[in-house]
Amino acid sequence: MTGIYAENSEGIFKKSVLEAASYASKIQNGPVTAICVGKPNEGESDKLAKYGVNKLIVIDGLNAFDAQMYSEAVTKAVVQAGINTLVIANTYEAKSIAPRIAVGMNASLATNVIAYPDMSNGFTVKRGVFSGKGFAYVKLEKTNKIVAITPNSTELIENNQSIAVENISAEQSNSSTQIISTSKAAGKIPLTEAEVVVSAGRGMKGPENWGMVEELADLLGAATACSKPVSDMGWRPHGEHVGQTGITIKPNLYIAIGISGAIQHLAGVSSSKVIVAINKDPEAPFFKAADYGIVGDAFEILPQLIQAAKNH
Amino acid sequence: MKILVCMSVVPDTTTKITFTENNTQFNTQGVQFIINPYDELSLTKALELTEKNGGTVTVATVGLADADAVIRKALAIGANDAIRINAEAKDGQFVAEQIAAIVKANGYDMVLTGRESIDYNGGQVCSLLGAMLSWPSVNVCTQIDVQDGKAIFERDIDGGRQSISSALPVVASAQKDLCEPRIPNMKGIMAARTKPLQVVEAISVENNSTYSLFESPQAKQAVRLIDASQAGQLIDILRNEAKIIA
């Protein structure tokens, strides 16, 4: 039986959760069970139903996120529901609980999975390794399995079901961790889930010039990112740094402005479906990794792009 | 306080990754190996914490004898001693089982790992250890401090940041920004030669996964250049030809 962990983002199931549902019902070849913590907003369970979920188990009674308690409650629900293959979107939350659930249900765990499994001889998944510089095929040997899939890797597959919602309650025990404060950038698209990313590097000359980058990103519904030097110099927050020692992303479109394209940076973005490089140096390595390129000064190119994006 | 730092030995970030033996093995020929950059951050943070609060820092690595040179570098940076579990690191679960056995045998107040290794990118070991030891685990930390017997963390969450406190013992993973990695000095390099490096045999664990085949990313076709004076055309192309934006 295949199931998913549906991360509940303040009542909402994000696209990455729907991708997990599609993935699970594709490998199950039928409807699947979803497990979430906390009551989702009105109508959210219908989103799951559209992508192959016919049962949603809602775990009530847990307060703030605590990796230990969440994992224990989810493990219990997974075992009760008879789930032996659990699909989960590979987010920060997933990374803090999927390994704990794997220990709880004695499962083989694969993270960074980017394609459907080959089930002709066991269960072999393809995952990203070497920080974007390679892929590996790995066979999960245990009967129980957890597959954490990278957002934007697999498609949404409609498979309408009617969904039954079951509420179970978990016991709130004494937590050994305590959340002091949480800050979220309101309305911003998390970089790892963005379908379009506008990224800029040292070619922007200084943090005061990022207005244009942000304007273009807004017009394209994109998240903003940056290169390592830019985050090292404090021009942009480190959470925007993509590359081998930053975040590896896989958007549909990656626009790199004033970034030369060092191997460490390319490693983090080379899985993007379409790459655009804008650089004044025609020899910049990024042009070898790009689908489209413009050789020119960012300060002349960006206003043209913003204008063109507005004319629509 | 006693801190254990889990360290992976990984190819240098500038390495061009290739595979051999019909793409079943990573080609290590000519590759320079380094301390996994995130583990270097946890090592430095562990040193900062013990300098402030007293205590010792032990480094643990799952690897064969060729990892020793990199382990000596960690000792040169300042770790007090090191343990090498003499086995190839099969996968994150194998590594976590080995480290958990060390922690249970020796007892630590805090275990630090990197956010992930830059070779296999599992990002699993921190939370696996938490579950195996029944400890709290805190991932992707950009700040770690210990005050009044409690650990205080700042960590990345999806789309934001969170400040969180935890009882000890605790396991946490390092994210970029945690600290500036230290570079070993001459004195450290000399001292590292005689610091204890204990080699222990691996415990046997159930098989989790088998790596069968590797693949390199597909080479891109030649870039299509758009004239800088007609840059606006790019938006048209992305919209109407590539159909990648609305």
Coordinates of N, CA and C in Angstrom, one line a residue, chain A residues 7 14 65 67-68 90-104 106-112 124 126-142 176-185 188 190 192-193 195-196 216 219-220 228 231-232 237-239 241 243-248 252-253 255 263-264 270 272-276 278 287-297 300-301 304-306 308-312, chain B residues 11-19 26-27 37-38 90-91 93 97 115-140 142 150-171 175-177 180 206-242 244-246:
Chain A
E7 N 2.5 17.5 3.6 CA 2.9 18.6 4.5 C 1.9 19.7 4.5
K14 N 0.7 22.4 -0.7 CA 1.3 23.1 -1.9 C 1.5 22.1 -3.0
F65 N 5.4 22.6 15.5 CA 6.3 21.6 14.8 C 7.4 21.1 15.8
A67 N 10.1 17.8 15.4 CA 10.5 16.7 14.6 C 10.2 15.4 15.2
Q68 N 10.5 15.3 16.5 CA 10.4 14.0 17.2 C 8.9 13.6 17.3
N90 N 10.4 16.6 -0.9 CA 11.7 16.8 -0.3 C 11.9 18.2 0.2
T91 N 11.2 18.6 1.2 CA 11.4 20.0 1.7 C 12.2 20.0 3.0
Y92 N 12.5 21.1 3.6 CA 13.2 21.1 4.9 C 12.4 20.3 5.9
E93 N 11.1 20.5 5.9 CA 10.3 19.8 6.9 C 10.4 18.3 6.7
A94 N 10.4 17.9 5.4 CA 10.5 16.5 5.1 C 11.8 15.9 5.6
K95 N 12.9 16.7 5.4 CA 14.2 16.3 5.8 C 14.3 16.1 7.3
S96 N 13.6 16.9 8.0 CA 13.7 16.7 9.5 C 12.8 15.5 10.0
I97 N 11.8 15.1 9.2 CA 11.0 14.0 9.8 C 11.2 12.7 9.0
A98 N 11.4 12.7 7.7 CA 11.4 11.5 6.9 C 12.5 10.5 7.5
P99 N 13.7 10.9 7.8 CA 14.6 9.9 8.4 C 14.1 9.3 9.7
R100 N 13.5 10.2 10.5 CA 13.0 9.7 11.8 C 11.8 8.6 11.5
I101 N 11.0 8.9 10.5 CA 9.9 8.0 10.2 C 10.5 6.7 9.6
A102 N 11.6 6.8 8.9 CA 12.3 5.7 8.3 C 12.8 4.7 9.4
V103 N 13.3 5.3 10.5 CA 13.8 4.5 11.6 C 12.6 3.9 12.2
G104 N 11.5 4.7 12.4 CA 10.3 4.2 13.1 C 9.6 3.0 12.4
N106 N 11.2 1.1 10.0 CA 12.3 0.3 9.4 C 12.2 0.3 7.9
A107 N 12.4 1.5 7.3 CA 12.3 1.6 5.9 C 13.6 2.0 5.3
S108 N 13.8 1.6 4.0 CA 14.9 2.2 3.2 C 14.5 3.6 2.8
L109 N 15.3 4.6 2.9 CA 15.0 6.0 2.6 C 15.8 6.5 1.4
A110 N 15.2 7.1 0.4 CA 15.9 7.7 -0.6 C 15.4 9.2 -0.7
T111 N 16.3 10.1 -0.6 CA 16.0 11.6 -0.8 C 16.4 12.0 -2.1
N112 N 16.0 13.3 -2.5 CA 16.4 13.8 -3.8 C 16.0 13.0 -5.0
T124 N 13.9 0.5 -7.8 CA 15.1 1.3 -8.1 C 14.7 2.7 -8.4
K126 N 15.9 6.9 -9.2 CA 16.9 7.8 -9.7 C 17.0 9.0 -8.8
R127 N 18.2 9.3 -8.3 CA 18.3 10.4 -7.4 C 19.5 11.3 -7.8
G128 N 19.4 12.6 -7.5 CA 20.5 13.5 -7.8 C 21.6 13.3 -6.8
V129 N 22.9 13.2 -7.3 CA 24.0 13.1 -6.4 C 25.1 14.1 -6.9
F130 N 26.2 14.2 -6.1 CA 27.3 15.1 -6.4 C 26.7 16.6 -6.7
S131 N 25.8 16.9 -5.9 CA 25.2 18.3 -5.9 C 24.9 18.8 -7.3
G132 N 24.2 17.9 -8.0 CA 23.8 18.3 -9.4 C 24.7 17.9 -10.5
K133 N 25.9 17.4 -10.1 CA 26.9 17.0 -11.1 C 26.7 15.5 -11.6
G134 N 25.7 14.8 -11.1 CA 25.5 13.5 -11.5 C 24.2 12.9 -11.0
F135 N 23.8 11.7 -11.4 CA 22.6 11.1 -11.0 C 23.0 9.6 -10.6
A136 N 22.2 9.0 -9.7 CA 22.5 7.6 -9.4 C 21.2 6.8 -9.4
Y137 N 21.3 5.6 -9.7 CA 20.2 4.7 -9.6 C 20.5 3.8 -8.4
V138 N 19.5 3.8 -7.5 CA 19.7 3.1 -6.2 C 18.5 2.3 -5.9
K139 N 18.8 1.0 -5.6 CA 17.7 0.1 -5.3 C 17.5 0.1 -3.8
L140 N 16.2 0.3 -3.4 CA 15.8 0.3 -2.0 C 15.5 -1.1 -1.6
E141 N 16.2 -1.7 -0.7 CA 16.2 -3.1 -0.4 C 15.2 -3.5 0.6
K142 N 14.8 -2.6 1.5 CA 13.8 -3.1 2.6 C 12.4 -3.1 2.0
S176 N 11.0 18.0 23.9 CA 12.3 18.4 24.4 C 12.8 19.7 23.6
T177 N 12.0 20.1 22.6 CA 12.4 21.3 21.9 C 11.2 22.3 22.1
Q178 N 11.6 23.6 21.9 CA 10.6 24.6 22.1 C 10.8 25.7 21.0
I179 N 9.8 26.0 20.3 CA 10.0 27.1 19.3 C 9.9 28.4 20.0
I180 N 11.0 29.2 19.8 CA 11.0 30.6 20.4 C 10.3 31.6 19.4
S181 N 10.6 31.5 18.2 CA 10.0 32.4 17.2 C 10.1 31.9 15.8
T182 N 9.2 32.3 14.9 CA 9.3 31.9 13.5 C 9.0 33.1 12.7
S183 N 9.9 33.3 11.7 CA 9.6 34.4 10.8 C 9.6 33.8 9.3
K184 N 8.5 34.2 8.6 CA 8.4 33.8 7.2 C 8.3 35.0 6.4
A185 N 9.0 35.0 5.3 CA 8.8 36.1 4.3 C 7.4 36.0 3.7
K188 N 6.3 35.4 -0.3 CA 7.4 35.1 -1.2 C 7.4 33.6 -1.5
P190 N 9.0 30.1 -2.0 CA 10.2 29.5 -1.6 C 11.0 29.0 -2.8
T192 N 13.1 26.7 -3.5 CA 13.1 25.3 -3.9 C 11.8 24.9 -4.7
E193 N 10.8 25.7 -4.5 CA 9.5 25.3 -5.1 C 9.2 26.2 -6.3
E195 N 8.9 27.9 -9.9 CA 8.9 27.3 -11.2 C 9.8 28.2 -12.1
V196 N 9.9 29.5 -11.7 CA 10.8 30.4 -12.4 C 11.7 31.1 -11.4
L216 N 11.8 42.3 -12.2 CA 11.6 41.3 -13.2 C 11.1 40.0 -12.6
L219 N 7.4 40.4 -12.0 CA 6.6 40.3 -13.3 C 6.5 38.9 -13.8
L220 N 7.5 38.1 -13.6 CA 7.4 36.7 -14.1 C 6.9 35.7 -13.0
K228 N 27.2 32.6 -5.1 CA 27.9 32.5 -3.8 C 28.6 33.8 -3.4
S231 N 26.2 36.2 -1.9 CA 25.7 35.9 -0.5 C 26.9 36.0 0.5
D232 N 28.1 35.7 0.1 CA 29.2 35.8 1.0 C 29.5 37.3 1.3
P237 N 20.6 37.6 1.3 CA 20.6 36.6 2.3 C 21.1 35.3 1.8
H238 N 21.8 34.5 2.7 CA 22.4 33.2 2.3 C 21.3 32.3 1.8
G239 N 20.1 32.4 2.2 CA 19.0 31.5 1.8 C 18.7 31.6 0.3
H241 N 21.3 31.7 -1.9 CA 22.5 31.2 -2.6 C 22.2 29.8 -3.2
G243 N 23.7 26.8 -5.7 CA 25.0 26.2 -6.1 C 25.4 25.0 -5.2
Q244 N 26.6 24.5 -5.4 CA 27.0 23.3 -4.8 C 26.9 23.4 -3.3
T245 N 27.3 24.5 -2.7 CA 27.3 24.6 -1.2 C 26.1 25.5 -0.8
G246 N 25.2 25.8 -1.7 CA 24.0 26.5 -1.4 C 22.8 25.5 -1.6
I247 N 21.8 26.0 -2.3 CA 20.6 25.2 -2.6 C 20.7 24.7 -4.0
T248 N 20.3 23.5 -4.2 CA 20.2 22.9 -5.6 C 18.7 23.1 -6.0
N252 N 11.5 25.4 -13.8 CA 11.3 25.3 -15.3 C 12.2 26.3 -16.0
L253 N 12.4 27.5 -15.4 CA 13.2 28.5 -16.1 C 14.1 29.1 -15.1
I255 N 17.0 32.2 -14.9 CA 17.6 33.3 -15.6 C 18.8 33.8 -14.8
I263 N 31.8 26.1 -12.0 CA 31.3 24.8 -11.9 C 30.4 24.6 -10.7
Q264 N 30.8 25.2 -9.6 CA 30.1 25.0 -8.3 C 28.7 25.6 -8.4
S270 N 21.9 23.2 -12.9 CA 22.0 22.6 -14.2 C 20.8 21.7 -14.5
S272 N 17.7 22.7 -14.2 CA 16.6 23.6 -14.7 C 16.3 23.2 -16.1
K273 N 15.0 23.3 -16.4 CA 14.5 22.9 -17.8 C 15.1 23.8 -18.8
V274 N 14.9 25.1 -18.6 CA 15.5 26.1 -19.5 C 16.4 27.1 -18.8
I275 N 17.5 27.3 -19.3 CA 18.5 28.3 -18.7 C 18.8 29.4 -19.6
V276 N 18.7 30.6 -19.0 CA 19.0 31.8 -19.8 C 20.2 32.5 -19.1
I278 N 22.7 35.8 -19.0 CA 23.0 37.2 -19.4 C 24.3 37.7 -18.8
F287 N 27.4 30.5 -20.7 CA 26.8 30.3 -22.0 C 26.9 28.9 -22.6
K288 N 27.8 28.1 -22.0 CA 27.9 26.7 -22.4 C 26.8 25.8 -21.8
A289 N 26.3 26.4 -20.7 CA 25.2 25.6 -20.0 C 23.8 26.1 -20.3
A290 N 23.8 27.2 -21.0 CA 22.5 27.9 -21.2 C 21.8 27.5 -22.5
D291 N 20.5 27.6 -22.5 CA 19.7 27.4 -23.8 C 19.6 28.7 -24.6
Y292 N 19.5 29.8 -23.8 CA 19.4 31.1 -24.5 C 20.4 32.0 -23.8
G293 N 21.0 32.9 -24.6 CA 22.0 33.8 -24.0 C 21.9 35.2 -24.6
I294 N 22.2 36.2 -23.8 CA 22.4 37.6 -24.3 C 23.7 38.1 -23.8
V295 N 24.6 38.5 -24.7 CA 25.9 39.0 -24.4 C 25.7 40.5 -24.2
G296 N 25.7 41.0 -23.0 CA 25.5 42.5 -22.8 C 25.5 42.8 -21.4
D297 N 25.5 44.1 -21.1 CA 25.5 44.7 -19.8 C 24.2 44.5 -19.1
E300 N 21.8 47.4 -19.1 CA 21.1 47.8 -20.3 C 20.0 46.7 -20.7
I301 N 20.3 45.5 -20.3 CA 19.4 44.4 -20.7 C 18.2 44.3 -19.8
Q304 N 15.1 46.4 -20.6 CA 14.4 45.9 -21.8 C 13.5 44.7 -21.4
L305 N 14.1 43.8 -20.6 CA 13.3 42.6 -20.2 C 12.1 43.0 -19.4
I306 N 12.3 44.0 -18.5 CA 11.2 44.4 -17.6 C 10.1 45.0 -18.5
A308 N 9.5 44.4 -21.7 CA 8.8 43.4 -22.5 C 7.9 42.5 -21.6
A309 N 8.3 42.3 -20.4 CA 7.4 41.5 -19.5 C 6.1 42.3 -19.1
K310 N 6.3 43.6 -19.1 CA 5.1 44.4 -18.8 C 4.1 44.5 -19.9
N311 N 4.6 44.5 -21.2 CA 3.8 44.5 -22.4 C 3.1 43.2 -22.6
H312 N 2.2 42.9 -21.8 CA 1.5 41.6 -22.1 C 0.1 41.7 -21.6
Chain B
P11 N 34.7 14.8 -2.5 CA 35.6 15.4 -3.6 C 35.5 16.9 -3.4
D12 N 36.6 17.6 -3.7 CA 36.7 19.0 -3.7 C 35.6 19.6 -4.6
T13 N 35.1 20.8 -4.2 CA 34.0 21.4 -4.9 C 34.3 21.7 -6.4
T14 N 35.6 21.8 -6.8 CA 35.9 22.1 -8.2 C 36.0 20.9 -9.0
T15 N 35.8 19.7 -8.4 CA 36.0 18.4 -9.1 C 35.0 18.3 -10.3
K16 N 35.5 17.8 -11.4 CA 34.6 17.5 -12.5 C 34.3 16.0 -12.3
I17 N 33.0 15.7 -12.1 CA 32.6 14.4 -11.7 C 32.5 13.5 -12.9
T18 N 33.2 12.3 -12.9 CA 33.1 11.3 -13.9 C 32.9 10.0 -13.3
F19 N 32.5 9.0 -14.1 CA 32.3 7.6 -13.6 C 33.1 6.6 -14.4
F26 N 32.2 5.9 -9.1 CA 32.7 7.3 -9.2 C 34.2 7.2 -9.4
N27 N 34.6 8.0 -10.4 CA 36.0 8.0 -10.8 C 36.9 8.9 -9.9
P37 N 32.2 20.5 3.2 CA 32.1 21.9 3.6 C 31.1 22.2 4.8
Y38 N 30.0 21.5 4.8 CA 29.0 21.7 5.9 C 29.6 21.1 7.2
K90 N 28.3 3.2 2.9 CA 27.4 2.7 1.9 C 26.2 3.7 1.6
D91 N 25.6 4.2 2.6 CA 24.5 5.1 2.5 C 24.3 5.8 3.8
Q93 N 21.9 5.8 5.9 CA 21.4 4.9 7.0 C 22.6 4.1 7.6
E97 N 23.9 4.4 11.6 CA 23.9 3.3 12.5 C 25.3 3.2 13.1
R115 N 24.6 19.8 7.0 CA 23.2 19.7 6.4 C 23.1 18.5 5.5
E116 N 24.1 18.3 4.7 CA 24.2 17.2 3.8 C 25.6 17.0 3.3
S117 N 26.0 15.9 2.8 CA 27.3 15.8 2.2 C 27.2 16.3 0.7
I118 N 28.2 16.9 0.2 CA 28.1 17.4 -1.2 C 28.3 16.3 -2.2
D119 N 28.6 15.0 -1.8 CA 28.7 14.0 -2.8 C 27.4 13.2 -2.9
Y120 N 26.9 12.6 -1.8 CA 25.6 11.9 -2.0 C 24.4 12.6 -1.6
N121 N 24.5 13.8 -1.0 CA 23.4 14.7 -0.8 C 22.2 14.1 -0.1
G122 N 22.4 13.1 0.8 CA 21.3 12.5 1.4 C 20.6 13.4 2.4
G123 N 21.3 14.2 3.2 CA 20.7 15.0 4.2 C 19.9 14.3 5.2
Q124 N 20.4 13.1 5.5 CA 19.6 12.2 6.4 C 20.2 12.0 7.8
V125 N 21.5 12.1 7.9 CA 22.2 11.5 9.1 C 21.7 12.2 10.4
C126 N 21.5 13.5 10.3 CA 21.1 14.2 11.6 C 19.8 13.7 12.1
S127 N 18.8 13.6 11.3 CA 17.5 13.1 11.8 C 17.5 11.6 12.1
L128 N 18.3 10.9 11.3 CA 18.4 9.4 11.6 C 19.0 9.2 13.0
L129 N 20.0 10.0 13.2 CA 20.7 9.8 14.6 C 19.7 10.2 15.7
G130 N 18.9 11.3 15.5 CA 18.0 11.7 16.5 C 17.0 10.5 16.8
A131 N 16.5 9.8 15.7 CA 15.6 8.7 16.0 C 16.3 7.5 16.6
M132 N 17.5 7.2 16.1 CA 18.2 6.0 16.6 C 18.6 6.2 18.1
L133 N 18.8 7.5 18.5 CA 19.3 7.7 19.9 C 18.1 8.2 20.8
S134 N 16.9 8.4 20.1 CA 15.8 9.0 20.8 C 16.1 10.4 21.4
W135 N 16.8 11.1 20.6 CA 17.2 12.5 20.9 C 16.4 13.5 20.1
P136 N 16.2 14.7 20.5 CA 15.7 15.7 19.6 C 16.7 16.0 18.4
S137 N 16.2 16.4 17.3 CA 17.1 16.7 16.2 C 16.7 18.0 15.6
V138 N 17.6 18.9 15.3 CA 17.3 20.2 14.7 C 18.1 20.3 13.4
N139 N 17.5 20.5 12.3 CA 18.1 20.5 11.0 C 18.5 21.9 10.5
V140 N 19.4 22.0 9.6 CA 19.8 23.2 8.9 C 19.9 24.5 9.8
T142 N 21.6 27.8 11.3 CA 22.5 28.9 11.0 C 23.1 29.5 12.2
K150 N 21.1 24.5 28.0 CA 20.1 24.3 26.9 C 20.8 24.7 25.6
A151 N 20.4 24.1 24.5 CA 21.0 24.5 23.2 C 19.9 25.5 22.6
I152 N 20.4 26.5 22.0 CA 19.6 27.5 21.3 C 20.0 27.5 19.8
F153 N 19.0 27.3 18.9 CA 19.3 27.2 17.5 C 18.5 28.3 16.7
E154 N 19.1 28.7 15.6 CA 18.4 29.4 14.6 C 18.5 28.5 13.4
R155 N 17.3 28.2 12.8 CA 17.4 27.3 11.6 C 16.6 27.7 10.5
D156 N 16.9 27.2 9.3 CA 16.1 27.5 8.1 C 14.9 26.6 8.1
I157 N 13.7 27.2 7.8 CA 12.6 26.4 7.5 C 12.1 26.7 6.1
D158 N 11.1 26.0 5.5 CA 10.7 26.3 4.2 C 10.1 27.8 4.2
G159 N 10.8 28.6 3.4 CA 10.3 30.0 3.3 C 10.5 30.9 4.5
G160 N 11.4 30.5 5.4 CA 11.7 31.4 6.5 C 12.7 30.9 7.5
R161 N 12.7 31.4 8.7 CA 13.7 31.0 9.7 C 13.0 30.8 11.0
Q162 N 13.6 30.0 11.9 CA 13.0 29.7 13.2 C 14.0 29.7 14.2
S163 N 13.6 30.2 15.4 CA 14.5 30.1 16.5 C 13.9 29.1 17.5
I164 N 14.8 28.2 18.0 CA 14.3 27.0 18.7 C 15.3 26.6 19.8
S165 N 14.7 26.2 20.9 CA 15.6 25.8 22.0 C 15.4 24.3 22.2
S166 N 16.5 23.6 22.7 CA 16.4 22.2 23.0 C 17.1 21.8 24.2
A167 N 16.6 20.7 24.8 CA 17.3 20.1 25.9 C 18.6 19.4 25.4
L168 N 19.5 19.1 26.2 CA 20.7 18.3 25.8 C 20.4 16.9 26.3
P169 N 20.9 15.9 25.7 CA 21.7 15.9 24.5 C 20.8 16.1 23.2
V170 N 21.5 16.7 22.2 CA 20.7 17.0 21.0 C 21.6 16.8 19.8
V171 N 21.0 16.5 18.6 CA 21.8 16.4 17.4 C 21.3 17.5 16.5
Q175 N 24.1 24.5 8.6 CA 23.8 25.2 7.3 C 24.9 26.3 7.1
K176 N 25.0 26.7 5.9 CA 25.9 27.8 5.6 C 25.6 29.0 6.5
D177 N 26.5 29.8 6.8 CA 26.3 31.0 7.7 C 26.4 30.7 9.1
E180 N 32.4 31.0 10.2 CA 33.5 31.0 9.2 C 34.4 29.8 9.5
E206 N 21.5 -4.1 8.7 CA 20.7 -4.6 7.6 C 20.9 -3.7 6.4
N207 N 20.9 -4.3 5.2 CA 21.1 -3.6 4.0 C 20.0 -2.7 3.6
N208 N 20.2 -1.5 3.4 CA 19.2 -0.5 3.0 C 19.1 -0.2 1.5
S209 N 20.2 -0.1 0.9 CA 20.1 0.3 -0.5 C 21.4 -0.2 -1.2
T210 N 21.2 -0.3 -2.5 CA 22.4 -0.7 -3.4 C 22.5 0.3 -4.5
Y211 N 23.6 0.9 -4.7 CA 23.8 1.8 -5.8 C 24.3 1.0 -7.0
S212 N 23.6 1.1 -8.1 CA 23.9 0.3 -9.3 C 24.6 1.0 -10.4
L213 N 24.1 2.2 -10.7 CA 24.5 2.9 -11.9 C 24.6 4.4 -11.7
F214 N 25.5 5.1 -12.3 CA 25.6 6.5 -12.3 C 25.4 7.1 -13.7
E215 N 25.0 8.4 -13.7 CA 24.8 9.0 -15.0 C 25.3 10.5 -14.9
S216 N 25.8 11.0 -15.9 CA 26.2 12.4 -15.9 C 25.0 13.2 -16.5
P217 N 24.9 14.5 -16.1 CA 23.9 15.3 -16.7 C 24.1 15.4 -18.3
Q218 N 23.0 15.5 -19.0 CA 23.1 15.6 -20.5 C 23.7 16.9 -20.9
A219 N 24.6 16.8 -21.9 CA 25.2 18.0 -22.4 C 24.1 18.9 -23.1
K220 N 24.2 20.2 -22.9 CA 23.3 21.1 -23.5 C 23.6 21.3 -25.0
Q221 N 22.6 21.6 -25.8 CA 22.8 22.0 -27.1 C 23.4 23.4 -27.1
A222 N 24.0 23.8 -28.2 CA 24.6 25.2 -28.3 C 23.6 26.2 -27.9
V223 N 24.1 27.2 -27.2 CA 23.2 28.3 -26.7 C 22.7 29.1 -28.0
R224 N 21.4 29.6 -27.8 CA 20.9 30.5 -28.9 C 21.0 31.9 -28.4
L225 N 21.8 32.7 -29.1 CA 22.1 34.1 -28.6 C 21.1 35.0 -29.2
I226 N 20.7 36.0 -28.4 CA 19.8 37.0 -28.7 C 20.5 38.3 -28.7
D227 N 20.3 39.2 -29.7 CA 21.1 40.4 -29.7 C 20.7 41.3 -28.6
A228 N 21.8 41.9 -28.0 CA 21.6 42.7 -26.8 C 20.6 43.9 -27.0
S229 N 20.6 44.4 -28.2 CA 19.7 45.6 -28.5 C 18.3 45.2 -28.6
Q230 N 18.1 43.9 -28.8 CA 16.7 43.3 -29.0 C 16.4 42.4 -27.8
A231 N 16.9 42.7 -26.6 CA 16.8 41.8 -25.5 C 15.4 41.4 -25.1
G232 N 14.5 42.4 -25.4 CA 13.1 42.1 -25.1 C 12.5 40.9 -25.8
Q233 N 13.1 40.6 -26.9 CA 12.7 39.4 -27.7 C 12.7 38.1 -26.8
L234 N 13.6 38.1 -25.9 CA 13.8 36.9 -25.0 C 12.4 36.6 -24.4
I235 N 11.8 37.6 -23.9 CA 10.5 37.3 -23.2 C 9.5 36.7 -24.1
D236 N 9.4 37.2 -25.4 CA 8.6 36.6 -26.4 C 8.9 35.2 -26.6
I237 N 10.2 34.9 -26.8 CA 10.6 33.5 -27.1 C 10.2 32.6 -25.9
L238 N 10.5 33.1 -24.7 CA 10.2 32.2 -23.5 C 8.7 32.0 -23.4
R239 N 7.9 33.0 -23.8 CA 6.4 32.9 -23.8 C 5.9 32.0 -24.9
N240 N 6.3 32.3 -26.1 CA 5.6 31.7 -27.3 C 6.3 30.5 -27.9
E241 N 7.6 30.5 -27.8 CA 8.3 29.3 -28.4 C 8.6 28.3 -27.3
A242 N 9.3 28.7 -26.3 CA 9.6 27.7 -25.2 C 8.4 27.4 -24.4
I244 N 7.4 28.6 -21.6 CA 7.9 28.3 -20.2 C 7.4 29.3 -19.2
I245 N 6.9 30.5 -19.8 CA 6.2 31.4 -18.9 C 4.9 31.8 -19.5
A246 N 4.0 32.3 -18.6 CA 2.7 32.7 -19.1 C 2.6 34.1 -19.7

